[in-house]
């Protein structure tokens, strides 16, 4: 579980073509707005952004499922991987909402963002699954960076290292005395896994 010492936890796949550059610019633009809005409120940032992060896996899973039916062709395990990713991201949300409660304005924002993001991502995936997976790969690169920054806030004592919520202890099989830091390490490891899977899917769709 001690992934803080892993040298390659923050990894970046350089954009190689137009589709990658589009994905990267799109994610960097969203990052700019997220930084502007949340600044160092990492708990709130996690809650709001995990409501977005849990969408692509479900959309990708659905569209790969339909593709498998339509072409009567094996999915090479993609559907389950993507649906598992959506479920894992939803568990991140259920965990962080125990740590930070969204403000009424954030709850409003979550609804608006879901309405826009779900539709945009759905159409992006229909048009270019490769770009859609690259977008998720870059999202996850940013998620890893944000959770590292969250850890730094904890380590600097600017954020209380509270007890881990029970839901997190159960989900990641953490020891009973686990703290928020252990939870963030586990979540960051998940994000790095999604990053690698989605970049690999984008590569395969070349
Ligand atoms: Fe997540
Ligand atoms: Fe993620």
CSV table of C-alpha atoms and ligand atoms in Angstrom, one decimal, residues 50 53 88-89 92 140 143 147 187 191 194, ligand 1:
chain,number,residue,atom,x,y,z
A,50,UNK,CA,-15.3,11.8,-8.6
A,53,UNK,CA,-14.8,10.3,-13.1
A,88,UNK,CA,-14.4,1.8,-8.5
A,89,UNK,CA,-14.8,5.5,-9.2
A,92,UNK,CA,-14.2,6.9,-4.5
A,140,UNK,CA,-6.4,10.1,-14.6
A,143,UNK,CA,-6.2,12.8,-10.7
A,147,UNK,CA,-4.1,13.2,-4.9
A,187,UNK,CA,-7.4,5.9,-4.3
A,191,UNK,CA,-6.3,6.2,-10.5
A,194,UNK,CA,-7.3,3.5,-14.7
B,1,LIG,FE1,-11.4,8.3,-8.7
